Short mmCIF file of C-alpha atoms and ligand atoms in Angstrom, two decimals:
data_model
loop_
_atom_site.label_atom_id
_atom_site.label_comp_id
_atom_site.label_asym_id
_atom_site.label_seq_id
_atom_site.Cartn_x
_atom_site.Cartn_y
_atom_site.Cartn_z
CA MET A 725 22.49 12.91 4.14
CA ILE A 726 20.09 11.26 6.67
CA GLU A 727 21.21 10.11 10.08
CA LEU A 728 19.36 7.04 11.18
CA TYR A 729 19.13 6.43 15.00
CA THR A 730 18.13 2.86 15.33
CA ALA A 731 18.27 -0.62 16.93
CA ALA A 732 17.84 -4.20 15.74
CA THR A 733 14.13 -4.29 16.10
CA PRO A 734 11.02 -4.28 13.61
CA ASN A 735 10.47 -0.58 13.90
CA GLY A 736 14.05 0.22 13.18
CA TRP A 737 14.27 -2.36 10.31
CA LYS A 738 11.27 -0.42 8.65
CA ILE A 739 13.57 2.61 8.18
CA SER A 740 16.67 0.86 7.09
CA ILE A 741 14.62 -1.18 4.49
CA ALA A 742 13.14 1.93 3.29
CA LEU A 743 16.46 3.86 2.91
CA GLU A 744 17.96 1.01 1.09
CA GLU A 745 14.91 0.61 -1.16
CA MET A 746 14.93 4.20 -1.99
CA ALA A 747 18.73 4.22 -2.38
CA LEU A 748 19.16 7.27 -0.07
CA PRO A 749 22.56 7.63 1.42
CA TYR A 750 22.41 7.57 5.39
CA THR A 751 24.64 7.16 8.36
CA LEU A 752 23.83 4.76 11.02
CA ARG A 753 23.79 5.38 14.82
CA THR A 754 22.89 2.30 16.65
CA LEU A 755 21.49 2.66 20.23
CA SER A 756 21.95 0.23 22.87
CA LEU A 757 18.40 -0.37 24.15
CA SER A 758 19.83 -2.40 27.04
CA LYS A 759 21.78 0.52 28.15
CA LEU A 760 18.82 2.75 27.80
CA GLU A 761 20.58 5.29 25.54
CA GLN A 762 17.14 5.98 24.08
CA LYS A 763 16.15 7.57 27.26
CA GLU A 764 19.26 9.93 27.49
CA GLU A 765 18.62 13.67 27.31
CA TRP A 766 20.52 14.10 23.97
CA PHE A 767 18.29 11.55 22.36
CA LEU A 768 15.09 12.86 23.71
CA LYS A 769 15.79 16.25 21.90
CA ILE A 770 15.55 14.00 18.74
CA ASN A 771 12.67 11.80 19.79
CA PRO A 772 10.85 13.06 22.81
CA ASN A 773 9.20 9.59 23.11
CA GLY A 774 12.55 8.02 23.99
CA ARG A 775 12.27 5.14 21.48
CA ILE A 776 13.78 4.19 18.20
CA PRO A 777 13.65 4.86 15.30
CA ALA A 778 14.35 8.52 14.46
CA ILE A 779 16.08 10.48 11.69
CA ILE A 780 17.87 13.73 11.27
CA ASP A 781 17.74 15.10 7.84
CA ARG A 782 20.96 17.02 7.61
CA GLY A 783 20.16 17.96 4.01
CA ASN A 784 16.93 19.66 5.09
CA GLY A 785 18.01 22.09 7.95
CA ASP A 786 18.58 19.22 10.32
CA PHE A 787 14.95 18.29 10.53
CA THR A 788 14.13 15.59 12.94
CA VAL A 789 11.36 12.98 12.41
CA PHE A 790 10.33 10.26 14.96
CA GLU A 791 7.54 7.62 14.78
CA SER A 792 8.38 5.05 12.19
CA GLY A 793 5.15 5.64 10.23
CA ALA A 794 5.90 9.37 9.91
CA ILE A 795 9.44 8.69 8.96
CA LEU A 796 8.29 6.32 6.20
CA ILE A 797 5.87 9.05 4.89
CA TYR A 798 8.70 11.77 5.12
CA LEU A 799 11.15 9.60 3.17
CA ALA A 800 8.50 8.73 0.48
CA GLU A 801 7.54 12.38 0.06
CA LYS A 802 11.15 13.37 -0.03
CA THR A 803 12.06 10.87 -2.76
CA GLY A 804 8.62 10.53 -4.53
CA GLN A 805 8.85 6.65 -4.08
CA LEU A 806 6.69 3.91 -2.41
CA LEU A 807 3.71 6.41 -1.81
CA PRO A 808 1.59 7.16 -4.83
CA ALA A 809 0.71 10.83 -5.62
CA GLU A 810 -2.89 9.98 -6.75
CA PRO A 811 -5.13 10.69 -3.83
CA LYS A 812 -7.09 7.37 -3.78
CA ALA A 813 -4.05 5.12 -4.17
CA ARG A 814 -2.25 7.27 -1.62
CA SER A 815 -5.07 6.96 0.83
CA ARG A 816 -5.02 3.06 0.32
CA VAL A 817 -1.19 2.97 1.29
CA LEU A 818 -1.80 5.23 4.28
CA GLN A 819 -4.76 3.10 5.42
CA TRP A 820 -2.53 0.05 5.58
CA LEU A 821 0.29 1.86 7.12
CA MET A 822 -2.08 2.97 9.87
CA PHE A 823 -3.35 -0.61 10.13
CA GLN A 824 0.36 -1.48 10.83
CA MET A 825 1.05 1.31 13.44
CA GLY A 826 -2.15 1.02 15.22
CA GLY A 827 -2.68 -2.75 15.05
CA VAL A 828 -0.06 -5.24 13.94
CA GLY A 829 2.94 -3.37 15.67
CA PRO A 830 1.29 -2.81 19.10
CA MET A 831 -0.28 -6.20 19.16
CA MET A 832 2.70 -8.11 18.11
CA GLY A 833 4.88 -5.98 20.55
CA GLN A 834 2.36 -7.14 23.45
CA ALA A 835 2.43 -10.69 22.24
CA ASN A 836 6.28 -10.66 22.43
CA VAL A 837 6.18 -9.09 25.96
CA PHE A 838 3.67 -11.77 27.35
CA PHE A 839 4.97 -14.71 25.39
CA ARG A 840 8.73 -14.04 25.64
CA TYR A 841 9.62 -11.66 28.41
CA ALA A 842 7.16 -11.36 31.06
CA PRO A 843 8.66 -12.89 34.42
CA GLU A 844 5.15 -14.55 35.01
CA LYS A 845 3.43 -16.56 32.26
CA ILE A 846 -0.24 -15.24 32.10
CA PRO A 847 -2.15 -17.55 29.68
CA TYR A 848 -5.05 -14.91 29.24
CA ALA A 849 -2.58 -12.27 28.15
CA ILE A 850 -0.51 -14.50 25.86
CA GLU A 851 -3.67 -15.83 24.16
CA ARG A 852 -5.30 -12.35 24.03
CA TYR A 853 -2.46 -10.81 21.97
CA GLN A 854 -1.69 -13.92 19.88
CA ARG A 855 -5.14 -14.37 18.93
CA GLU A 856 -5.53 -10.69 18.02
CA VAL A 857 -2.53 -10.79 15.82
CA ARG A 858 -3.85 -13.83 14.12
CA ARG A 859 -7.03 -11.89 13.39
CA LEU A 860 -5.09 -9.09 11.87
CA PHE A 861 -3.27 -11.63 9.75
CA GLU A 862 -6.58 -13.01 8.52
CA VAL A 863 -7.60 -9.44 7.60
CA MET A 864 -4.39 -9.27 5.49
CA GLU A 865 -5.10 -12.78 3.97
CA ARG A 866 -8.45 -11.49 2.74
CA GLN A 867 -7.07 -8.39 1.16
CA LEU A 868 -4.12 -10.20 -0.44
CA ARG A 869 -6.49 -12.60 -2.08
CA ASP A 870 -7.15 -9.84 -4.67
CA HIS A 871 -4.07 -7.71 -4.42
CA GLU A 872 -0.49 -8.53 -5.17
CA TYR A 873 0.82 -6.05 -2.52
CA ILE A 874 -1.08 -5.01 0.62
CA ALA A 875 -2.51 -1.77 -0.87
CA GLY A 876 -2.96 -2.90 -4.30
CA GLY A 877 -0.81 -3.60 -7.27
CA GLU A 878 2.34 -1.76 -6.19
CA TYR A 879 5.00 -2.18 -3.53
CA SER A 880 4.69 0.72 -0.97
CA ILE A 881 5.78 1.79 2.53
CA ALA A 882 2.72 -0.09 3.87
CA ASP A 883 4.44 -3.35 2.64
CA ILE A 884 7.65 -2.41 4.35
CA ALA A 885 6.07 -1.57 7.65
CA LEU A 886 4.05 -4.67 7.78
CA TRP A 887 6.74 -7.12 6.64
CA SER A 888 9.37 -5.77 9.11
CA TRP A 889 7.02 -7.05 11.94
CA ILE A 890 5.39 -10.05 10.45
CA ALA A 891 8.65 -11.75 9.22
CA GLY A 892 9.23 -12.22 12.90
CA TYR A 893 5.86 -14.00 13.54
CA SER A 894 7.49 -17.12 14.98
CA TRP A 895 9.22 -15.03 17.68
CA SER A 896 5.70 -13.83 18.70
CA GLY A 897 4.41 -17.50 18.67
CA ILE A 898 1.76 -16.69 15.99
CA ASN A 899 0.04 -19.54 14.12
CA VAL A 900 0.40 -18.86 10.57
CA GLU A 901 -1.09 -22.05 9.16
CA GLY A 902 -3.86 -21.84 6.56
CA LEU A 903 -2.82 -18.40 5.37
CA PRO A 904 -1.44 -19.02 1.83
CA GLN A 905 -1.64 -15.41 0.60
CA LEU A 906 0.20 -14.02 3.63
CA HIS A 907 3.04 -16.67 2.85
CA ARG A 908 3.07 -15.60 -0.64
CA TRP A 909 3.35 -11.90 0.17
CA MET A 910 6.00 -12.55 2.98
CA ASP A 911 8.19 -14.43 0.29
CA LEU A 912 7.47 -11.62 -2.16
CA ILE A 913 8.75 -8.91 -0.04
CA GLY A 914 11.44 -11.14 1.58
CA ALA A 915 12.91 -11.67 -1.84
CA ARG A 916 13.66 -8.03 -2.38
CA PRO A 917 17.38 -7.27 -2.00
CA ALA A 918 16.60 -3.93 -0.02
CA ALA A 919 14.37 -5.97 2.28
CA GLN A 920 17.21 -8.58 2.98
CA LYS A 921 19.81 -5.98 3.44
CA GLY A 922 17.63 -3.50 5.58
CA ARG A 923 16.56 -6.41 7.91
CA ASN A 924 20.20 -6.93 8.74
CA ILE A 925 20.97 -3.14 9.60
CA PRO A 926 21.68 -3.44 12.41
CA PRO A 927 22.05 -7.21 12.44
CA PRO A 928 19.43 -9.19 14.55
CA SER A 929 20.39 -9.47 18.14
CA ASP A 930 20.78 -12.89 19.89
CA PRO A 931 17.87 -14.01 22.23
CA GLY A 932 19.84 -13.13 25.24
CA THR A 933 20.46 -9.63 24.28
CA LEU A 934 16.74 -9.15 23.45
CA ALA A 935 15.76 -10.49 26.81
CA GLU A 936 18.25 -8.31 28.50
CA SER A 937 16.87 -5.20 26.81
CA ALA A 938 13.30 -6.12 27.44
CA ARG A 939 14.08 -6.62 31.09
CA LYS A 940 15.57 -3.10 31.29
CA ILE A 941 12.86 -1.38 29.44
CA LEU A 942 9.93 -3.15 31.13
CA SER A 943 11.26 -2.79 34.62
N1 GSH B 1013 5.30 3.86 17.62
C1 GSH B 1013 6.75 3.92 17.69
C2 GSH B 1013 7.21 2.70 18.47
C3 GSH B 1013 8.77 2.75 18.69
C4 GSH B 1013 9.23 1.48 19.61
O1 GSH B 1013 8.30 1.01 20.34
N2 GSH B 1013 10.54 1.34 19.50
C5 GSH B 1013 11.02 0.24 20.22
C6 GSH B 1013 11.92 -0.66 19.50
S1 GSH B 1013 10.73 -1.62 18.40
C7 GSH B 1013 11.71 0.89 21.37
O2 GSH B 1013 12.61 1.83 21.08
N3 GSH B 1013 12.00 0.29 22.63
C8 GSH B 1013 12.76 0.82 23.63
C9 GSH B 1013 11.96 1.43 24.71
O3 GSH B 1013 10.70 1.27 24.85
O4 GSH B 1013 12.68 2.07 25.47
C10 GSH B 1013 7.18 3.82 16.25
O5 GSH B 1013 6.60 3.28 15.43
O6 GSH B 1013 8.27 4.44 16.02
#
């Protein structure tokens, strides 16, 4: 049995979507980010970085995994799902997963900070991050012209990682006009029952709760 430590955020939803997709049984431990539970000593033993998500695999000697990309790879390897074994196909999935982990996630995260939460509106910062996210979306648009899913012909953990963030593009204030392939892909992933279910575990917070959490975390 997997224990999932999470909260209602894109990085958390990656893992609930993957667990649902893989039909792995799991128990849920929702942390209150506004109460800074993720910084408490007991949780730092699970994730030294003090952030969600993290898992403990009780079926594998209580093995702990943090960093959402590493958790996705761990679960894919455990189940043999959503990450091909063939080296080149596997590398393609990992390339797009890293593109999410090093690009889309951090840039959308910063777009959210400056567009939504910063006490002072700094146009340079808002534009910098929104423009960079738009550029990353255009990279995906080109890739998706020739590929049904982001890493090729098959659904993978890279789609899960990217969709979990990109489905929230309007919260980050990103212009998605003129990106028909990105919309096709968003609809394709969004139609999957596991994506719909996992995106609601835990259910999205209201804007007030999000702002309260951000204020605590950023102060
Ligand atoms: N690179 C990490 C990022 C995790 C992350 O930033 N989690 C956010 C929620 S999406 C969090 O826990 N924020 C609370 C905090 O920073 O204290 C991952 O992908 O797991």
